[in-house]
mmCIF file of C-alpha atoms in Angstrom:
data_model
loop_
_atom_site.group_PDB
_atom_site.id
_atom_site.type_symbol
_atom_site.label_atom_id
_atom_site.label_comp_id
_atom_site.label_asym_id
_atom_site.label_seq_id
_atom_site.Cartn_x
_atom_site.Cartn_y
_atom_site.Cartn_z
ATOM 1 C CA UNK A 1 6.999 -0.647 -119.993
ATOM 2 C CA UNK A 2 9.421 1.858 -118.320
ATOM 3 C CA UNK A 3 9.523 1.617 -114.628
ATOM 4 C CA UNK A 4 10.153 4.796 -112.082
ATOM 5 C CA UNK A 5 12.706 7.319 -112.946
ATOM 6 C CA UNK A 6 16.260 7.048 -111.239
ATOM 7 C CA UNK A 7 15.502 10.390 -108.853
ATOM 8 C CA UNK A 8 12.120 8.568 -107.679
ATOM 9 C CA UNK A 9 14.581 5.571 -106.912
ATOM 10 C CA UNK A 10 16.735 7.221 -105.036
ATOM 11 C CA UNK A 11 14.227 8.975 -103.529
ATOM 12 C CA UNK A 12 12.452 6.313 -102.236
ATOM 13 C CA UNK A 13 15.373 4.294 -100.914
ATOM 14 C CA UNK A 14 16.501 7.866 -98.999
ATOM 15 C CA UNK A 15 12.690 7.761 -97.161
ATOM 16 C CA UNK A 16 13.176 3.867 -96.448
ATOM 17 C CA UNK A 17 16.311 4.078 -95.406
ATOM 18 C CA UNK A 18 15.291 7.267 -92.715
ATOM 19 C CA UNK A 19 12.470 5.199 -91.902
ATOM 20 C CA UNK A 20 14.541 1.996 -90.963
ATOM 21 C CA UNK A 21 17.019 4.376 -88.718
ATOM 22 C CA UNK A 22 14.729 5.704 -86.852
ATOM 23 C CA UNK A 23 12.422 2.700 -86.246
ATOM 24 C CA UNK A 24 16.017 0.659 -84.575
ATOM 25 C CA UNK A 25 16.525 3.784 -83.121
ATOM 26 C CA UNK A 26 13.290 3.859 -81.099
ATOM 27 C CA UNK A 27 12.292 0.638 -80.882
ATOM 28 C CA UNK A 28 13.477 -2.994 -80.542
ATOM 29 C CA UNK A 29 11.838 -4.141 -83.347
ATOM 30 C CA UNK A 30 15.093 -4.536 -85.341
ATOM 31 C CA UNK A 31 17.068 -5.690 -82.372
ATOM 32 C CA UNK A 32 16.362 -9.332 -83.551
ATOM 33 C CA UNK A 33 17.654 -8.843 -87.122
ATOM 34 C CA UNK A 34 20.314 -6.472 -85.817
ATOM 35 C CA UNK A 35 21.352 -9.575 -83.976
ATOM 36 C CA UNK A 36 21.838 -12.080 -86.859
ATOM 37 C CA UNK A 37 23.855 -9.309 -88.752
ATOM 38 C CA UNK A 38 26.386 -9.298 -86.363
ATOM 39 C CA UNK A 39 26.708 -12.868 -86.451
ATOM 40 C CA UNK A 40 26.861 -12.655 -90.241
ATOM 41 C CA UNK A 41 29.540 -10.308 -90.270
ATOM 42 C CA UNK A 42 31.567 -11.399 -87.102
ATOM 43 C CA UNK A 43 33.583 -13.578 -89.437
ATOM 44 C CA UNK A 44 34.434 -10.638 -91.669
ATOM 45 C CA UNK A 45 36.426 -8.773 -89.030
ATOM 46 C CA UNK A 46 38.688 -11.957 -88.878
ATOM 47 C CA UNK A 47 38.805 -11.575 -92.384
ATOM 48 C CA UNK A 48 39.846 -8.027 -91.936
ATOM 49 C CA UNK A 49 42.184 -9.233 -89.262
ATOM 50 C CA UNK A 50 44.297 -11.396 -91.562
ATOM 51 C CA UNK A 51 46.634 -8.556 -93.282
ATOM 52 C CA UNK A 52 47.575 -7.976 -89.632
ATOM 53 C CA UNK A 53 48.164 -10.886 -88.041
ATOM 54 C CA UNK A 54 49.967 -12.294 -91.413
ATOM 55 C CA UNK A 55 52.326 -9.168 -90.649
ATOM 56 C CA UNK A 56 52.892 -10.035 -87.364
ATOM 57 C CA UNK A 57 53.933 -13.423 -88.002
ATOM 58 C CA UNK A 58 56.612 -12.543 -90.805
ATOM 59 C CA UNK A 59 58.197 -9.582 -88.361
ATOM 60 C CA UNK A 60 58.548 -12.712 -85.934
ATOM 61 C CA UNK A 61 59.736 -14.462 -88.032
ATOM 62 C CA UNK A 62 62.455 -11.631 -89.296
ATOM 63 C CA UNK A 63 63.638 -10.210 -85.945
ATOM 64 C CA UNK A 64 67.289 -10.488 -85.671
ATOM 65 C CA UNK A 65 68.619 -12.353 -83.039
ATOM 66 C CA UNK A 66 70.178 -9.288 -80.879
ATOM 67 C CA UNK A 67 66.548 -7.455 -81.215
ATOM 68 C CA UNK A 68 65.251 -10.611 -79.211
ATOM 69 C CA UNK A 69 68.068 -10.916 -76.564
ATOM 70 C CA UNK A 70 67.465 -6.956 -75.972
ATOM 71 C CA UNK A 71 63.982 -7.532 -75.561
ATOM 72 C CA UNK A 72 64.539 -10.274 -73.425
ATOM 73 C CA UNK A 73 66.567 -7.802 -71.139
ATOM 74 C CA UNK A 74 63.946 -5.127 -70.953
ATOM 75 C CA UNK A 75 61.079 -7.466 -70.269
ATOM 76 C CA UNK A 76 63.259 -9.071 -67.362
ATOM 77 C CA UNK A 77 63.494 -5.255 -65.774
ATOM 78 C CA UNK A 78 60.242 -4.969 -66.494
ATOM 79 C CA UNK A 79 59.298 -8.041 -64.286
ATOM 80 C CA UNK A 80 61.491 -7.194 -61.324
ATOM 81 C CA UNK A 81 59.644 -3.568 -61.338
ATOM 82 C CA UNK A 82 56.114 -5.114 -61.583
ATOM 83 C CA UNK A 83 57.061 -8.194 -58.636
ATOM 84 C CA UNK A 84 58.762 -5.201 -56.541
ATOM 85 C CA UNK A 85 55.316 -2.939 -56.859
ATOM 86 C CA UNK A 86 53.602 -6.666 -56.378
ATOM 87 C CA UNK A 87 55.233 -6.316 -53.063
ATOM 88 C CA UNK A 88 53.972 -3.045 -52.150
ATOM 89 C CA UNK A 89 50.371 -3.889 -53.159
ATOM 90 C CA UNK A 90 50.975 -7.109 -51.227
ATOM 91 C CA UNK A 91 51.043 -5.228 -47.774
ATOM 92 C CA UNK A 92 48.195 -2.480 -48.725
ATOM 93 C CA UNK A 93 46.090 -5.551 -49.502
ATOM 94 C CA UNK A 94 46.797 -7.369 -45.635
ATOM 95 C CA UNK A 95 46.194 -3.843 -44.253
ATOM 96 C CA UNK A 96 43.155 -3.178 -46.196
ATOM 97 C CA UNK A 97 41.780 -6.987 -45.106
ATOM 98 C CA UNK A 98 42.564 -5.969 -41.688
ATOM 99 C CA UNK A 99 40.662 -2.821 -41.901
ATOM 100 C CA UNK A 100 37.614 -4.568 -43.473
ATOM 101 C CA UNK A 101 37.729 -6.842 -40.443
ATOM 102 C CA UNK A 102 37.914 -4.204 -37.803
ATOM 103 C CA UNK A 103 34.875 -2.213 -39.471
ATOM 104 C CA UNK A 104 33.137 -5.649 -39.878
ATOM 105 C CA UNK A 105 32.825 -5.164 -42.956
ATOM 106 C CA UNK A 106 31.489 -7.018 -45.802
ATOM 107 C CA UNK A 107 33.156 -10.003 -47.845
ATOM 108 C CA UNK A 108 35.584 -9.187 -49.938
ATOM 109 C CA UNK A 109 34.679 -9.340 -53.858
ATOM 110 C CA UNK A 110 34.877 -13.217 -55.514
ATOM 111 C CA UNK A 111 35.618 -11.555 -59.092
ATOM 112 C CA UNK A 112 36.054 -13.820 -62.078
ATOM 113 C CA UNK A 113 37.777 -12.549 -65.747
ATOM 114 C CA UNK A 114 37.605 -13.695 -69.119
ATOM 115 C CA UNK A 115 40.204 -12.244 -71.303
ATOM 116 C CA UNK A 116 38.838 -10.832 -74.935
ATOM 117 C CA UNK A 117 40.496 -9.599 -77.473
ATOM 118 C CA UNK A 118 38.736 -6.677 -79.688
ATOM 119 C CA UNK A 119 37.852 -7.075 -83.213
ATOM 120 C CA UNK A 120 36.805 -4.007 -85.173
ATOM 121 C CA UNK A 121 36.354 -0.363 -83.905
ATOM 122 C CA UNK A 122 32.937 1.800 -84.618
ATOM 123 C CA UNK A 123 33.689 4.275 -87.815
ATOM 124 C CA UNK A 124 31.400 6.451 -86.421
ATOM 125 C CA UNK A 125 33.345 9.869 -85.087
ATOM 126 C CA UNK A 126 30.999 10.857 -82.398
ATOM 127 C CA UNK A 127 30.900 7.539 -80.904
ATOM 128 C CA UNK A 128 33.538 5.678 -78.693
ATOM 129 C CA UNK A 129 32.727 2.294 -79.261
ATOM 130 C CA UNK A 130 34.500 -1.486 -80.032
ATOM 131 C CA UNK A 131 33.651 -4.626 -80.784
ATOM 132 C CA UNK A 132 35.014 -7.878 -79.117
ATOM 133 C CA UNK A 133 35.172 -11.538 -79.650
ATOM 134 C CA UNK A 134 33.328 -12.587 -76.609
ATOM 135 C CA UNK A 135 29.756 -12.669 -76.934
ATOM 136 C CA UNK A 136 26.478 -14.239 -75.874
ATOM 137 C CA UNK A 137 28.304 -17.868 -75.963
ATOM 138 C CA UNK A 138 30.845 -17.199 -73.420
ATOM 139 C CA UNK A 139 28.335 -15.453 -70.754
ATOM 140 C CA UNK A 140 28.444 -11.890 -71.472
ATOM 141 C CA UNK A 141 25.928 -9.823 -70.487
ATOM 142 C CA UNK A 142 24.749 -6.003 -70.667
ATOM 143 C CA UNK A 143 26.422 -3.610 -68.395
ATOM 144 C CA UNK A 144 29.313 -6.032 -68.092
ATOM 145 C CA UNK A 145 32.408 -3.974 -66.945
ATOM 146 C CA UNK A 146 35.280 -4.257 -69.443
ATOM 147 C CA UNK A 147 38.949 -3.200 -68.273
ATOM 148 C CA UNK A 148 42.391 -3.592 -69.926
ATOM 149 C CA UNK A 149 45.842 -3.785 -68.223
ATOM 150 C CA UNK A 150 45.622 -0.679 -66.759
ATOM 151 C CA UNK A 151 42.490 0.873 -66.123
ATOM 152 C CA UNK A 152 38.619 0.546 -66.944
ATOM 153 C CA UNK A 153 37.685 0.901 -70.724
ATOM 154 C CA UNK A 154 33.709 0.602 -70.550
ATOM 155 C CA UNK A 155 30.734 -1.255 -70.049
ATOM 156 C CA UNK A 156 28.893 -4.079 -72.504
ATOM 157 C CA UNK A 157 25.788 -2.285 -74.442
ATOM 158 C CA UNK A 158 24.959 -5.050 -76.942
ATOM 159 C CA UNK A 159 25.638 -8.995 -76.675
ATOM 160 C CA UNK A 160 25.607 -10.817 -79.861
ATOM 161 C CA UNK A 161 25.983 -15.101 -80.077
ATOM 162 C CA UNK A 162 29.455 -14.570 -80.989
ATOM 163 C CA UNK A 163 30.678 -11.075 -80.235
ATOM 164 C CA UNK A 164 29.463 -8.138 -78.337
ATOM 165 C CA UNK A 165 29.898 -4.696 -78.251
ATOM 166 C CA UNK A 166 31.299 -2.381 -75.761
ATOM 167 C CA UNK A 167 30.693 1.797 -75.089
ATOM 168 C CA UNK A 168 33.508 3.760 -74.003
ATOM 169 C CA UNK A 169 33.999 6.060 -70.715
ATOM 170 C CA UNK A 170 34.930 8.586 -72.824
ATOM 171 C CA UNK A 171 31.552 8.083 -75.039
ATOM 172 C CA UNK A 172 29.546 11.204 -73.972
ATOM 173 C CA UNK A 173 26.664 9.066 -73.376
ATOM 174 C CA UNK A 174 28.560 7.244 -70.453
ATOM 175 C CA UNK A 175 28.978 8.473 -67.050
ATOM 176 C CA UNK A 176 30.197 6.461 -63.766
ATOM 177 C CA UNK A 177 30.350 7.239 -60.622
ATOM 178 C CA UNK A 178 34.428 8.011 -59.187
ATOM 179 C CA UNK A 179 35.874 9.295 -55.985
ATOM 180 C CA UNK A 180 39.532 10.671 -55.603
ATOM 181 C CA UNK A 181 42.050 8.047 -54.135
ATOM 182 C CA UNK A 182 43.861 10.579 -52.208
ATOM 183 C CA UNK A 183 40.416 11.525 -49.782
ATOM 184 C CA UNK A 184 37.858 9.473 -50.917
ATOM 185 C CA UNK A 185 35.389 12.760 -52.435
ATOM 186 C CA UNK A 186 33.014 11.785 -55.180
ATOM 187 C CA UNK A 187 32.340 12.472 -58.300
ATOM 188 C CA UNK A 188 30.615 11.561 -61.760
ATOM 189 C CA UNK A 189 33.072 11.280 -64.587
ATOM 190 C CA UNK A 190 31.387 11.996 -67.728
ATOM 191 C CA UNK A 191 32.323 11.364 -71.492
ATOM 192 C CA UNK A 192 33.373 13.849 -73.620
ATOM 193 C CA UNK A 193 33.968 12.154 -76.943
ATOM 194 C CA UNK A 194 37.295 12.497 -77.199
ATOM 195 C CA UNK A 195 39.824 9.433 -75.783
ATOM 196 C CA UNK A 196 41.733 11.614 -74.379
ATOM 197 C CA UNK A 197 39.955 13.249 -71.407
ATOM 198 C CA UNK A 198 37.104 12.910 -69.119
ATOM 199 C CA UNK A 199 35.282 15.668 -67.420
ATOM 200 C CA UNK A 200 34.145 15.483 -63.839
ATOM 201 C CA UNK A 201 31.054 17.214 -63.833
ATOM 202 C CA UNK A 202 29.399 19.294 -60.292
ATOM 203 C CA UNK A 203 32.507 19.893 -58.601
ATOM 204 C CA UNK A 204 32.373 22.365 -56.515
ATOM 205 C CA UNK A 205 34.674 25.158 -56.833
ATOM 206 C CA UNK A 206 36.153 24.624 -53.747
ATOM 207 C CA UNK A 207 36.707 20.885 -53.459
ATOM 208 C CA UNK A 208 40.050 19.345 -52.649
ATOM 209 C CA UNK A 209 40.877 17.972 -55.903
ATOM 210 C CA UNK A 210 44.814 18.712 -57.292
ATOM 211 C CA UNK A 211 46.516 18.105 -60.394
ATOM 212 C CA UNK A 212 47.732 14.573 -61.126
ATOM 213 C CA UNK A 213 45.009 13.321 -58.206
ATOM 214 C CA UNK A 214 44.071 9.478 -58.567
ATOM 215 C CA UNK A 215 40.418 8.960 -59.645
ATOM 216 C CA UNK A 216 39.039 5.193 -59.206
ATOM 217 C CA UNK A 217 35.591 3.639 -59.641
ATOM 218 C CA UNK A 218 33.791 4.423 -56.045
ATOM 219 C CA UNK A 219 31.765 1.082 -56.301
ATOM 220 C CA UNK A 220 28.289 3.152 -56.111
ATOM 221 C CA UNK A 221 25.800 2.848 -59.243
ATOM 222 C CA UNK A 222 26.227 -0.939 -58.645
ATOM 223 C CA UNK A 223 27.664 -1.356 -62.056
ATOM 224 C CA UNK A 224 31.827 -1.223 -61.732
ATOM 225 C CA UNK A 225 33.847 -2.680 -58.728
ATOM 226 C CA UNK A 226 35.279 -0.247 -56.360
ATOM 227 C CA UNK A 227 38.523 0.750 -56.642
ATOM 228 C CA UNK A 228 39.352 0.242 -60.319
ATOM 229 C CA UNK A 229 41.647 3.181 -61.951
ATOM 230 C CA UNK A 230 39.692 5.502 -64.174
ATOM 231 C CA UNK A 231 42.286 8.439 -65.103
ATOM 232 C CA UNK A 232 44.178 10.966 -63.112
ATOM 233 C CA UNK A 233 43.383 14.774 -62.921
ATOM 234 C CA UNK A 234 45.756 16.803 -65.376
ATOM 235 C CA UNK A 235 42.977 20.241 -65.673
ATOM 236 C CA UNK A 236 41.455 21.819 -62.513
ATOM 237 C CA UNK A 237 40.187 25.177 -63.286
ATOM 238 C CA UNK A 238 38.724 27.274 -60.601
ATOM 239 C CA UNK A 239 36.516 30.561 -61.583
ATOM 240 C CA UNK A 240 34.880 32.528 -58.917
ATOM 241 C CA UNK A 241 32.112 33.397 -61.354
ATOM 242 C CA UNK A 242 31.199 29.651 -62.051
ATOM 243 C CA UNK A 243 29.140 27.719 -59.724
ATOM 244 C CA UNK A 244 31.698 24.362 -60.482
ATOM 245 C CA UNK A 245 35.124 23.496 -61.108
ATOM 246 C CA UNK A 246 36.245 22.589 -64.490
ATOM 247 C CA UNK A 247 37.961 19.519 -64.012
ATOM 248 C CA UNK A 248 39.608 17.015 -66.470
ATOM 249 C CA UNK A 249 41.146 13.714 -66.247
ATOM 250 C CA UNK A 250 43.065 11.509 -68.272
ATOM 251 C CA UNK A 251 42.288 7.998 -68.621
ATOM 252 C CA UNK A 252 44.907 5.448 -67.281
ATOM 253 C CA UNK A 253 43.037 2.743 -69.932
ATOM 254 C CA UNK A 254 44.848 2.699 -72.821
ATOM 255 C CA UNK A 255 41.568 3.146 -75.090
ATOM 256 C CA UNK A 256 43.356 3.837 -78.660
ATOM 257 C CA UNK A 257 45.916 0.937 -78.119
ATOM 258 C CA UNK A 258 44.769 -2.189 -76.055
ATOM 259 C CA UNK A 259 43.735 -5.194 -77.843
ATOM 260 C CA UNK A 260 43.586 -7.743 -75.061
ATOM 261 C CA UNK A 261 40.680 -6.717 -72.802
ATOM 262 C CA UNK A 262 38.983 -8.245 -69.651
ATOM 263 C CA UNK A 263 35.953 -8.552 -69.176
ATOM 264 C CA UNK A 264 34.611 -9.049 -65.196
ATOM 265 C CA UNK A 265 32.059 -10.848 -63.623
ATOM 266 C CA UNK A 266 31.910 -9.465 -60.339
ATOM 267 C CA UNK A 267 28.902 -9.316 -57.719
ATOM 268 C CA UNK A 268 28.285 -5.382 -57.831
ATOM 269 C CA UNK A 269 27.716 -5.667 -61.584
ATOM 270 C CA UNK A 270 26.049 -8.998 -61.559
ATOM 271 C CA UNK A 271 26.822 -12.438 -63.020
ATOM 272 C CA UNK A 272 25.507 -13.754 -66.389
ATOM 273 C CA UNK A 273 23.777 -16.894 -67.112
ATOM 274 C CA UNK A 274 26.703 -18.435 -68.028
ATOM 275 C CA UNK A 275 30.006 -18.493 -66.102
ATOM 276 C CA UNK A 276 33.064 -18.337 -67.988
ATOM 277 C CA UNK A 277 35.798 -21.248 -68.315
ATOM 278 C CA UNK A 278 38.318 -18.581 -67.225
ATOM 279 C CA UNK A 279 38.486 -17.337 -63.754
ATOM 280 C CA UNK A 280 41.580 -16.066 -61.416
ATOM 281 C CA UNK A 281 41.269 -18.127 -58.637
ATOM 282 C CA UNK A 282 42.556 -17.163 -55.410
ATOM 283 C CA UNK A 283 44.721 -19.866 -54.724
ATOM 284 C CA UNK A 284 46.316 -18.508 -58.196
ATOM 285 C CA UNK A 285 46.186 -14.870 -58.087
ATOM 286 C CA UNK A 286 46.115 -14.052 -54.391
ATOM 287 C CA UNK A 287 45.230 -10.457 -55.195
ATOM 288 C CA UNK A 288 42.773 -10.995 -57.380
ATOM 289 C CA UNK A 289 40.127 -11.518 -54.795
ATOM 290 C CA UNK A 290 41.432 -8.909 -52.515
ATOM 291 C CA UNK A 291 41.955 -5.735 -55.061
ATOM 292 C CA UNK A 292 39.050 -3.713 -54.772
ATOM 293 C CA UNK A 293 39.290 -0.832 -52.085
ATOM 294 C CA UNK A 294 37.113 -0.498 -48.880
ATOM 295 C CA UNK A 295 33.875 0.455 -50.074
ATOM 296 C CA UNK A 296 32.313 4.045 -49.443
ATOM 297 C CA UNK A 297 29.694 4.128 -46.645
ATOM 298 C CA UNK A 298 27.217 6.216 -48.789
ATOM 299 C CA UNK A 299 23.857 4.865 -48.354
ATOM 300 C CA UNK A 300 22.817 6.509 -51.459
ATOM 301 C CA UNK A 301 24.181 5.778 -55.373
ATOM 302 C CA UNK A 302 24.057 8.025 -57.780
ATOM 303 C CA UNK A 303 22.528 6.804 -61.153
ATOM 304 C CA UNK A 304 25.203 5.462 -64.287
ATOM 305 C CA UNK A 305 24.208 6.829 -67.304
ATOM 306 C CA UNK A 306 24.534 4.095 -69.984
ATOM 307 C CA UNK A 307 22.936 4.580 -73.329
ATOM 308 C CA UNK A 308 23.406 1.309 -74.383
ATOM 309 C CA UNK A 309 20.865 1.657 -77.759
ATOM 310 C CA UNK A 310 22.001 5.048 -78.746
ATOM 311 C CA UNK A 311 23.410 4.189 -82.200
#
């Protein structure tokens, strides 16, 4: 007996697999087996992984002797820069303690870090997303802020057992609230797609904002710790027929090349179920409790967009 034709086939599969996409797009009832997928194929991106990491080993292993010594040199320059800004960030820290005492303000931030490394990048061009080996096992949680060495990256959207997922600021579903370092005005930085460039959106057309202007998390939305760097301002454009500036700002993050990440567990954002093994205690890191800047005194926050499920 001949079965269905192979257009019917095809057919068919094309309605089911609609169907399917927008069932996990509007509801959770695939979140479940969603889950146990990415737990099936976690061990393929190590697979995937392999090539590189084989690569790296052999080029360490074939690195002449003079390559290492000159490395050697530029990391040791390197060091006596970063302990010499150490210095300087030293002294802003005591002052900004001071200042938090003199306001009466509150305690400073007990922040905790678990270093991840990521895993596999989404293929999807209108999305900025990764994927990292930390997951569900090692107390991540939704809305967890992510950072890298020198700036914030983006916020946890999905936990899996053994992984989890992470969106972007520069996904143009994400948006997070910012202020400018050099007088403290506010803003929302949102996504535009691109790695490259964030847009700060409702500026007014006269606000004091200047080319290569500091922007850092503000603390509000209750999501990222204050004082974080987000970018810096390389595009203000000022029309007098446009209600708002157009402003643009380059992330300090370095989205398309960090591999280590950290992930924080700090009170604004909330802590998971599970603490981590690895923290930076203070009696390790004595800046690590004493980083973020003096909160704003804003008795309103303005919603973070998040998105998390948008697939």
């Amino acid at each position: 007996m001949k079965g269905p034709s192979l257009g019917v086939r095809f057919l068919a599969l094309t309605v089911l697999s609609i169907v399917l996409m927008v069932v996990d797009a509007r509801f959770a009832a695939l979140k479940p087996l969603r889950s146990q997928l990415g737990m099936l194929l976690t061990p393929l991106y190590y697979v995937a992984e392999l090539p590189v990491r084989a690569w790296d080993t052999v080029y360490l292993q074939l690195t002449s002797r003079a390559d290492l010594i000159a490395e050697n040199e530029g990391l040791r320059a390197e060091a006596l820069l970063t302990k010499r800004k150490l210095q300087k960030l030293a002294a802003l820290t005591e002052q900004n303690v001071r200042l938090r005492e003199l306001l009466n303000s509150s305690e400073l931030l007990d922040e905790r870090v678990l270093v991840a490394e990521l895993i596999g990048i989404d293929p999807n061009a209108f999305t900025q997303r990764i994927l990292i080996n930390r997951g569900e096992r090692d107390g991540v949680f939704l809305g967890q802020p992510v950072l890298d060495a020198t700036g914030l990256m983006g916020q946890v959207i999905e936990v899996l057992p053994f992984s989890a997922r992470v969106l972007l600021i520069t996904d143009v579903s994400h948006s997070l609230p910012v202020q400018i370092n050099r007088n403290g005005l506010r803003a929302i930085a949102t996504g535009t797609g691109s790695s490259d460039w964030l847009e700060l959106r409702h500026v007014s057309d006269t606000a004091d904002i200047r080319v290569d202007d500091i922007v850092v998390s503000s603390g509000l939305g209750q999501r990222f710790p204050a004082g974080y760097p987000v970018g810096r301002v390389t595009h203000v454009n000022r029309d007098s027929s446009q209600p708002f500036a157009e402003v643009r700002v380059a992330p300090t993050a370095q989205l398309n090349r960090s591999r280590y990440l950290l992930l924080v567990f700090s009170p604004e954002s909330g802590y998971g179920d599970v603490l981590p093994a690895l923290s930076l205690e203070a009696d390790e890191e004595p800046l690590s409790d004493e980083t973020a800047a003096v909160p704003d005194a804003a008795p309103a926050a303005p919603a973070e967009e998040e998105q998390g499920d948008a697939q």
